[in-house]
mmCIF file of C-alpha atoms in Angstrom:
data_model
loop_
_atom_site.group_PDB
_atom_site.id
_atom_site.type_symbol
_atom_site.label_atom_id
_atom_site.label_comp_id
_atom_site.label_asym_id
_atom_site.label_seq_id
_atom_site.Cartn_x
_atom_site.Cartn_y
_atom_site.Cartn_z
ATOM 1 C CA UNK A 22 -0.041 -0.108 0.056
ATOM 2 C CA UNK A 23 2.777 2.197 0.817
ATOM 3 C CA UNK A 24 4.165 1.910 -2.465
ATOM 4 C CA UNK A 25 1.114 2.585 -4.316
ATOM 5 C CA UNK A 26 0.749 5.644 -2.138
ATOM 6 C CA UNK A 27 4.224 6.773 -3.072
ATOM 7 C CA UNK A 28 3.362 5.962 -6.966
ATOM 8 C CA UNK A 29 0.365 8.479 -7.177
ATOM 9 C CA UNK A 30 1.981 11.053 -4.830
ATOM 10 C CA UNK A 31 -0.579 11.003 -2.452
ATOM 11 C CA UNK A 32 -0.044 13.686 -0.056
ATOM 12 C CA UNK A 33 0.399 16.268 -3.063
ATOM 13 C CA UNK A 34 -3.446 15.537 -4.026
ATOM 14 C CA UNK A 35 -4.369 17.809 -0.905
ATOM 15 C CA UNK A 36 -3.619 20.678 -3.473
ATOM 16 C CA UNK A 37 -5.944 19.209 -6.139
ATOM 17 C CA UNK A 38 -9.673 19.700 -4.720
ATOM 18 C CA UNK A 39 -9.163 23.330 -4.190
ATOM 19 C CA UNK A 40 -8.989 23.767 -7.990
ATOM 20 C CA UNK A 41 -12.548 23.123 -8.572
ATOM 21 C CA UNK A 42 -13.760 24.956 -5.509
ATOM 22 C CA UNK A 43 -11.759 27.876 -6.973
ATOM 23 C CA UNK A 44 -13.532 27.435 -10.056
ATOM 24 C CA UNK A 45 -16.792 27.125 -8.438
ATOM 25 C CA UNK A 46 -15.705 30.304 -6.221
ATOM 26 C CA UNK A 47 -14.937 32.294 -9.517
ATOM 27 C CA UNK A 48 -17.965 31.301 -11.123
ATOM 28 C CA UNK A 49 -20.530 32.210 -8.399
ATOM 29 C CA UNK A 50 -21.531 28.732 -7.792
ATOM 30 C CA UNK A 51 -21.306 26.109 -5.015
ATOM 31 C CA UNK A 52 -18.711 23.730 -4.641
ATOM 32 C CA UNK A 53 -19.394 20.476 -5.958
ATOM 33 C CA UNK A 54 -17.516 17.559 -3.722
ATOM 34 C CA UNK A 55 -18.196 15.008 -6.617
ATOM 35 C CA UNK A 56 -16.067 17.108 -8.947
ATOM 36 C CA UNK A 57 -13.292 17.656 -6.286
ATOM 37 C CA UNK A 58 -13.104 13.793 -6.046
ATOM 38 C CA UNK A 59 -13.002 13.576 -9.760
ATOM 39 C CA UNK A 60 -10.011 16.116 -10.098
ATOM 40 C CA UNK A 61 -8.434 14.024 -7.376
ATOM 41 C CA UNK A 62 -8.475 10.597 -9.065
ATOM 42 C CA UNK A 63 -7.417 12.535 -12.381
ATOM 43 C CA UNK A 64 -4.581 13.792 -10.519
ATOM 44 C CA UNK A 65 -3.488 10.281 -9.379
ATOM 45 C CA UNK A 66 -4.130 8.804 -12.771
ATOM 46 C CA UNK A 67 -1.574 11.238 -13.778
ATOM 47 C CA UNK A 68 0.991 10.401 -11.298
ATOM 48 C CA UNK A 69 0.608 6.810 -11.961
ATOM 49 C CA UNK A 70 1.190 7.082 -15.645
ATOM 50 C CA UNK A 71 3.921 9.596 -15.213
ATOM 51 C CA UNK A 72 5.976 7.017 -13.459
ATOM 52 C CA UNK A 73 5.035 4.146 -15.879
ATOM 53 C CA UNK A 74 6.236 6.675 -18.849
ATOM 54 C CA UNK A 75 9.379 7.427 -16.884
ATOM 55 C CA UNK A 76 10.218 3.879 -15.480
ATOM 56 C CA UNK A 77 13.588 3.618 -17.740
ATOM 57 C CA UNK A 78 14.687 7.226 -16.749
ATOM 58 C CA UNK A 79 14.025 6.575 -13.322
ATOM 59 C CA UNK A 80 15.862 3.434 -12.973
ATOM 60 C CA UNK A 81 18.909 5.400 -13.605
ATOM 61 C CA UNK A 82 17.963 8.563 -11.958
ATOM 62 C CA UNK A 83 15.458 7.734 -9.104
ATOM 63 C CA UNK A 84 15.702 4.054 -8.486
ATOM 64 C CA UNK A 85 13.884 4.317 -5.405
ATOM 65 C CA UNK A 86 10.689 5.000 -6.880
ATOM 66 C CA UNK A 87 8.267 2.560 -6.629
ATOM 67 C CA UNK A 88 8.638 0.678 -10.421
ATOM 68 C CA UNK A 89 12.164 0.553 -10.813
ATOM 69 C CA UNK A 90 12.606 -0.665 -7.122
ATOM 70 C CA UNK A 91 10.362 -3.741 -8.140
ATOM 71 C CA UNK A 92 7.524 -2.799 -5.183
ATOM 72 C CA UNK A 93 5.282 -1.936 -8.132
ATOM 73 C CA UNK A 94 4.988 -3.829 -11.331
ATOM 74 C CA UNK A 95 5.135 -1.250 -14.914
ATOM 75 C CA UNK A 96 1.601 -3.347 -15.978
ATOM 76 C CA UNK A 97 -0.294 -2.545 -12.755
ATOM 77 C CA UNK A 98 0.837 1.052 -12.794
ATOM 78 C CA UNK A 99 -0.379 1.592 -16.311
ATOM 79 C CA UNK A 100 -3.458 -0.325 -15.037
ATOM 80 C CA UNK A 101 -3.989 1.979 -12.231
ATOM 81 C CA UNK A 102 -3.581 4.866 -14.355
ATOM 82 C CA UNK A 103 -6.244 3.631 -16.510
ATOM 83 C CA UNK A 104 -8.751 2.764 -14.049
ATOM 84 C CA UNK A 105 -8.614 5.901 -12.074
ATOM 85 C CA UNK A 106 -8.758 7.916 -15.393
ATOM 86 C CA UNK A 107 -12.130 6.078 -15.997
ATOM 87 C CA UNK A 108 -13.311 6.299 -12.623
ATOM 88 C CA UNK A 109 -12.918 9.981 -12.555
ATOM 89 C CA UNK A 110 -14.616 10.662 -15.837
ATOM 90 C CA UNK A 111 -17.525 8.732 -14.498
ATOM 91 C CA UNK A 112 -17.404 10.877 -10.998
ATOM 92 C CA UNK A 113 -17.447 13.898 -13.069
ATOM 93 C CA UNK A 114 -20.264 12.899 -15.195
ATOM 94 C CA UNK A 115 -22.282 11.817 -12.381
ATOM 95 C CA UNK A 116 -21.278 15.432 -10.399
ATOM 96 C CA UNK A 117 -21.412 17.761 -13.341
ATOM 97 C CA UNK A 118 -23.551 16.123 -16.072
ATOM 98 C CA UNK A 119 -22.911 16.326 -19.705
ATOM 99 C CA UNK A 120 -20.469 19.350 -19.104
ATOM 100 C CA UNK A 121 -18.626 18.094 -16.400
ATOM 101 C CA UNK A 122 -17.688 14.822 -18.713
ATOM 102 C CA UNK A 123 -16.771 17.118 -21.334
ATOM 103 C CA UNK A 124 -14.193 19.410 -19.145
ATOM 104 C CA UNK A 125 -12.850 16.147 -17.598
ATOM 105 C CA UNK A 126 -12.615 14.276 -20.972
ATOM 106 C CA UNK A 127 -10.460 17.389 -22.017
ATOM 107 C CA UNK A 128 -8.452 16.869 -18.693
ATOM 108 C CA UNK A 129 -7.703 13.594 -19.365
ATOM 109 C CA UNK A 130 -6.392 14.016 -22.432
ATOM 110 C CA UNK A 131 -4.412 16.703 -21.575
ATOM 111 C CA UNK A 132 -2.812 14.408 -18.581
ATOM 112 C CA UNK A 133 -1.992 11.481 -20.904
ATOM 113 C CA UNK A 134 -0.549 13.850 -24.013
ATOM 114 C CA UNK A 135 1.629 15.047 -20.930
ATOM 115 C CA UNK A 136 2.804 11.945 -19.471
ATOM 116 C CA UNK A 137 3.148 10.404 -23.148
ATOM 117 C CA UNK A 138 4.837 12.976 -25.201
ATOM 118 C CA UNK A 139 4.825 16.399 -24.041
ATOM 119 C CA UNK A 140 6.454 16.068 -20.675
ATOM 120 C CA UNK A 141 9.979 16.427 -22.026
ATOM 121 C CA UNK A 142 9.571 18.667 -24.790
ATOM 122 C CA UNK A 143 9.503 22.383 -24.818
ATOM 123 C CA UNK A 144 5.838 22.266 -24.442
ATOM 124 C CA UNK A 145 5.960 20.477 -21.299
ATOM 125 C CA UNK A 146 5.527 23.026 -18.647
ATOM 126 C CA UNK A 147 2.749 24.870 -20.861
ATOM 127 C CA UNK A 148 0.829 21.537 -21.207
ATOM 128 C CA UNK A 149 1.223 20.837 -17.414
ATOM 129 C CA UNK A 150 -0.211 24.114 -16.608
ATOM 130 C CA UNK A 151 -3.118 23.627 -18.923
ATOM 131 C CA UNK A 152 -4.099 20.320 -16.916
ATOM 132 C CA UNK A 153 -4.339 22.468 -13.963
ATOM 133 C CA UNK A 154 -6.132 25.246 -15.419
ATOM 134 C CA UNK A 155 -8.640 22.794 -17.075
ATOM 135 C CA UNK A 156 -9.032 21.241 -12.974
ATOM 136 C CA UNK A 157 -10.133 24.831 -12.511
ATOM 137 C CA UNK A 158 -12.715 25.298 -15.169
ATOM 138 C CA UNK A 159 -14.092 21.521 -14.379
ATOM 139 C CA UNK A 160 -15.524 23.205 -10.945
ATOM 140 C CA UNK A 161 -16.957 26.313 -12.685
ATOM 141 C CA UNK A 162 -19.697 24.664 -14.181
ATOM 142 C CA UNK A 163 -21.909 26.099 -16.967
ATOM 143 C CA UNK A 164 -20.126 29.922 -16.318
ATOM 144 C CA UNK A 165 -16.722 28.873 -17.261
ATOM 145 C CA UNK A 166 -15.792 32.413 -18.696
ATOM 146 C CA UNK A 167 -16.034 33.876 -15.087
ATOM 147 C CA UNK A 168 -13.515 31.409 -13.915
ATOM 148 C CA UNK A 169 -10.793 31.965 -16.539
ATOM 149 C CA UNK A 170 -8.651 34.345 -14.661
ATOM 150 C CA UNK A 171 -8.423 32.135 -11.814
ATOM 151 C CA UNK A 172 -7.655 28.942 -14.082
ATOM 152 C CA UNK A 173 -4.927 31.437 -15.566
ATOM 153 C CA UNK A 174 -3.385 32.051 -12.010
ATOM 154 C CA UNK A 175 -3.237 28.391 -11.004
ATOM 155 C CA UNK A 176 -1.708 27.793 -14.726
ATOM 156 C CA UNK A 177 1.013 30.167 -14.384
ATOM 157 C CA UNK A 178 2.098 28.772 -10.871
ATOM 158 C CA UNK A 179 2.148 24.993 -12.320
ATOM 159 C CA UNK A 180 4.030 26.591 -15.018
ATOM 160 C CA UNK A 181 6.678 27.412 -12.513
ATOM 161 C CA UNK A 182 6.540 24.250 -10.809
ATOM 162 C CA UNK A 183 7.029 22.563 -13.834
ATOM 163 C CA UNK A 184 9.947 24.572 -14.633
ATOM 164 C CA UNK A 185 11.461 23.688 -11.285
ATOM 165 C CA UNK A 186 10.516 19.921 -11.927
ATOM 166 C CA UNK A 187 13.044 19.786 -14.766
ATOM 167 C CA UNK A 188 15.828 20.625 -12.432
ATOM 168 C CA UNK A 189 15.071 17.896 -9.960
ATOM 169 C CA UNK A 190 17.867 15.533 -11.027
ATOM 170 C CA UNK A 191 20.514 18.031 -12.435
ATOM 171 C CA UNK A 192 19.847 20.921 -9.925
ATOM 172 C CA UNK A 193 18.507 24.473 -10.967
ATOM 173 C CA UNK A 194 20.723 26.048 -13.649
ATOM 174 C CA UNK A 195 21.130 30.160 -13.726
ATOM 175 C CA UNK A 196 17.636 31.404 -14.316
ATOM 176 C CA UNK A 197 15.811 28.710 -13.273
ATOM 177 C CA UNK A 198 14.558 30.198 -9.960
ATOM 178 C CA UNK A 199 13.917 33.508 -11.748
ATOM 179 C CA UNK A 200 11.759 32.125 -14.128
ATOM 180 C CA UNK A 201 9.756 30.463 -11.382
ATOM 181 C CA UNK A 202 9.282 33.520 -9.431
ATOM 182 C CA UNK A 203 8.105 35.361 -12.584
ATOM 183 C CA UNK A 204 5.392 32.593 -12.661
ATOM 184 C CA UNK A 205 4.250 32.820 -9.328
ATOM 185 C CA UNK A 206 4.044 36.757 -9.324
ATOM 186 C CA UNK A 207 2.274 36.596 -12.568
ATOM 187 C CA UNK A 208 -0.243 33.835 -10.806
ATOM 188 C CA UNK A 209 -0.772 36.305 -7.864
ATOM 189 C CA UNK A 210 -1.578 39.026 -10.383
ATOM 190 C CA UNK A 211 -4.087 36.961 -12.111
ATOM 191 C CA UNK A 212 -5.542 35.910 -8.633
ATOM 192 C CA UNK A 213 -6.232 39.586 -7.944
ATOM 193 C CA UNK A 214 -7.937 40.239 -11.244
ATOM 194 C CA UNK A 215 -10.196 37.475 -10.685
ATOM 195 C CA UNK A 216 -11.552 39.137 -7.400
ATOM 196 C CA UNK A 217 -11.709 42.874 -8.396
ATOM 197 C CA UNK A 218 -15.393 42.664 -8.904
ATOM 198 C CA UNK A 219 -16.416 41.261 -5.665
ATOM 199 C CA UNK A 220 -17.714 42.905 -2.264
ATOM 200 C CA UNK A 221 -15.125 44.837 -0.205
ATOM 201 C CA UNK A 222 -14.903 42.295 2.747
ATOM 202 C CA UNK A 223 -14.295 39.507 -0.051
ATOM 203 C CA UNK A 224 -11.653 41.294 -1.931
ATOM 204 C CA UNK A 225 -9.991 41.930 1.342
ATOM 205 C CA UNK A 226 -9.903 38.707 2.339
ATOM 206 C CA UNK A 227 -8.552 37.481 -0.880
ATOM 207 C CA UNK A 228 -5.864 39.968 -0.839
ATOM 208 C CA UNK A 229 -4.763 38.694 2.623
ATOM 209 C CA UNK A 230 -4.528 35.122 1.219
ATOM 210 C CA UNK A 231 -2.873 36.087 -1.880
ATOM 211 C CA UNK A 232 -0.280 37.885 0.179
ATOM 212 C CA UNK A 233 -0.078 34.859 2.129
ATOM 213 C CA UNK A 234 0.649 32.891 -0.970
ATOM 214 C CA UNK A 235 3.725 35.154 -2.250
ATOM 215 C CA UNK A 236 4.838 34.923 1.392
ATOM 216 C CA UNK A 237 4.715 31.046 1.226
ATOM 217 C CA UNK A 238 5.939 30.704 -2.387
ATOM 218 C CA UNK A 239 8.976 33.327 -3.154
ATOM 219 C CA UNK A 240 11.182 32.829 -0.374
ATOM 220 C CA UNK A 241 10.990 28.764 -1.366
ATOM 221 C CA UNK A 242 11.767 29.512 -4.767
ATOM 222 C CA UNK A 243 14.405 32.509 -4.309
ATOM 223 C CA UNK A 244 16.303 30.333 -1.979
ATOM 224 C CA UNK A 245 17.258 28.154 -5.140
ATOM 225 C CA UNK A 246 19.685 30.645 -6.247
ATOM 226 C CA UNK A 247 21.955 30.186 -3.131
ATOM 227 C CA UNK A 248 21.459 26.414 -3.096
ATOM 228 C CA UNK A 249 20.506 25.065 -6.454
ATOM 229 C CA UNK A 250 21.418 21.547 -5.810
ATOM 230 C CA UNK A 251 18.646 18.805 -7.022
ATOM 231 C CA UNK A 252 17.587 17.884 -3.380
ATOM 232 C CA UNK A 253 16.589 21.593 -2.602
ATOM 233 C CA UNK A 254 15.132 21.764 -5.903
ATOM 234 C CA UNK A 255 12.998 18.601 -4.849
ATOM 235 C CA UNK A 256 11.905 20.578 -1.380
ATOM 236 C CA UNK A 257 10.946 23.621 -3.439
ATOM 237 C CA UNK A 258 8.727 21.575 -6.056
ATOM 238 C CA UNK A 259 6.943 19.781 -3.185
ATOM 239 C CA UNK A 260 6.621 23.091 -1.297
ATOM 240 C CA UNK A 261 5.321 24.856 -4.293
ATOM 241 C CA UNK A 262 2.988 22.199 -5.120
ATOM 242 C CA UNK A 263 1.534 22.766 -1.509
ATOM 243 C CA UNK A 264 1.602 26.405 -2.140
ATOM 244 C CA UNK A 265 -1.452 26.164 -4.542
ATOM 245 C CA UNK A 266 -3.494 26.009 -1.309
ATOM 246 C CA UNK A 267 -3.489 29.465 -0.380
ATOM 247 C CA UNK A 268 -3.840 30.615 -4.004
ATOM 248 C CA UNK A 269 -7.080 28.322 -4.092
ATOM 249 C CA UNK A 270 -8.160 29.702 -0.943
ATOM 250 C CA UNK A 271 -7.846 33.226 -2.007
ATOM 251 C CA UNK A 272 -10.265 32.652 -4.848
ATOM 252 C CA UNK A 273 -12.829 30.795 -2.322
ATOM 253 C CA UNK A 274 -12.550 33.775 0.192
ATOM 254 C CA UNK A 275 -13.020 36.054 -2.823
ATOM 255 C CA UNK A 276 -16.453 34.461 -3.499
ATOM 256 C CA UNK A 277 -17.385 35.449 0.021
ATOM 257 C CA UNK A 278 -16.709 31.849 1.406
ATOM 258 C CA UNK A 279 -14.648 32.564 4.273
ATOM 259 C CA UNK A 280 -15.204 29.208 6.046
ATOM 260 C CA UNK A 281 -14.726 27.336 3.321
ATOM 261 C CA UNK A 282 -11.397 29.232 2.635
ATOM 262 C CA UNK A 283 -10.405 28.661 6.140
ATOM 263 C CA UNK A 284 -11.053 24.974 5.866
ATOM 264 C CA UNK A 285 -9.160 24.661 2.856
ATOM 265 C CA UNK A 286 -6.063 26.379 4.594
ATOM 266 C CA UNK A 287 -5.939 23.593 7.224
ATOM 267 C CA UNK A 288 -4.916 20.969 4.565
ATOM 268 C CA UNK A 289 -1.712 23.054 4.033
ATOM 269 C CA UNK A 290 -0.208 21.999 7.444
ATOM 270 C CA UNK A 291 -1.236 18.377 6.970
ATOM 271 C CA UNK A 292 0.188 18.369 3.461
ATOM 272 C CA UNK A 293 3.464 19.578 4.774
ATOM 273 C CA UNK A 294 3.465 16.710 7.425
ATOM 274 C CA UNK A 295 2.699 13.948 5.152
ATOM 275 C CA UNK A 296 5.315 15.409 2.329
ATOM 276 C CA UNK A 297 8.122 15.278 5.134
ATOM 277 C CA UNK A 298 7.191 11.725 5.315
ATOM 278 C CA UNK A 299 6.801 10.395 1.789
ATOM 279 C CA UNK A 300 8.026 11.871 -1.492
ATOM 280 C CA UNK A 301 5.620 13.769 -3.665
ATOM 281 C CA UNK A 302 7.749 14.749 -6.528
#
């Protein structure tokens, strides 16, 4: 069981439900738990597929991962990825109807395209960003246009994570941290733009959380300029994944759902505790 949890990077999934919650808040809708569950299932499918696709490279670069270490068979990882994708699509259809299934289908296609072909190309970071942006739109329901700024914010942050992720084995090259910092700053700006039309109290709450997001994210990424070795890069990736949570909570607070935003934030310390005990990147 621990090997399977490592395979799907289980702790990192705490950063996923907030995508659909942020999309719902931006669109003025109530969050749909079923869509949040669908997004988690799709995330886990992508993680299992990622390790299956990278099994030969991991045998050299990360022999401790579940597949190269022999704890999970390659066929089992691929089967799990397919099963989780199917479960995610079915859950999205039940919770979001035809539109939920359509967006989830686009998300599934983007995840499989990334893992099986785009990851190691120049389009890799952008394709990963598109996956998380679609995840936000999944929660927005029929009013997806209203959630576009927040989807772009989450996508921008994910783009920065993907840039860092490419340096997990070799260490960060000059300029890597700076590109991630630019992406995080852009994410904050887009999150602000998504909340400008909300009520004053909601804007204030969102602003505090966006400031918290920057305070959590920027020092982690900036620290790589002084210590760019692979271990610090991996730690920065793990923490940057969790940094999505205050960004998502800002959107939820911007929609006036302060209690929900607070509950979402409670998953941040839990995620940090779990990630210290199990690799998530």
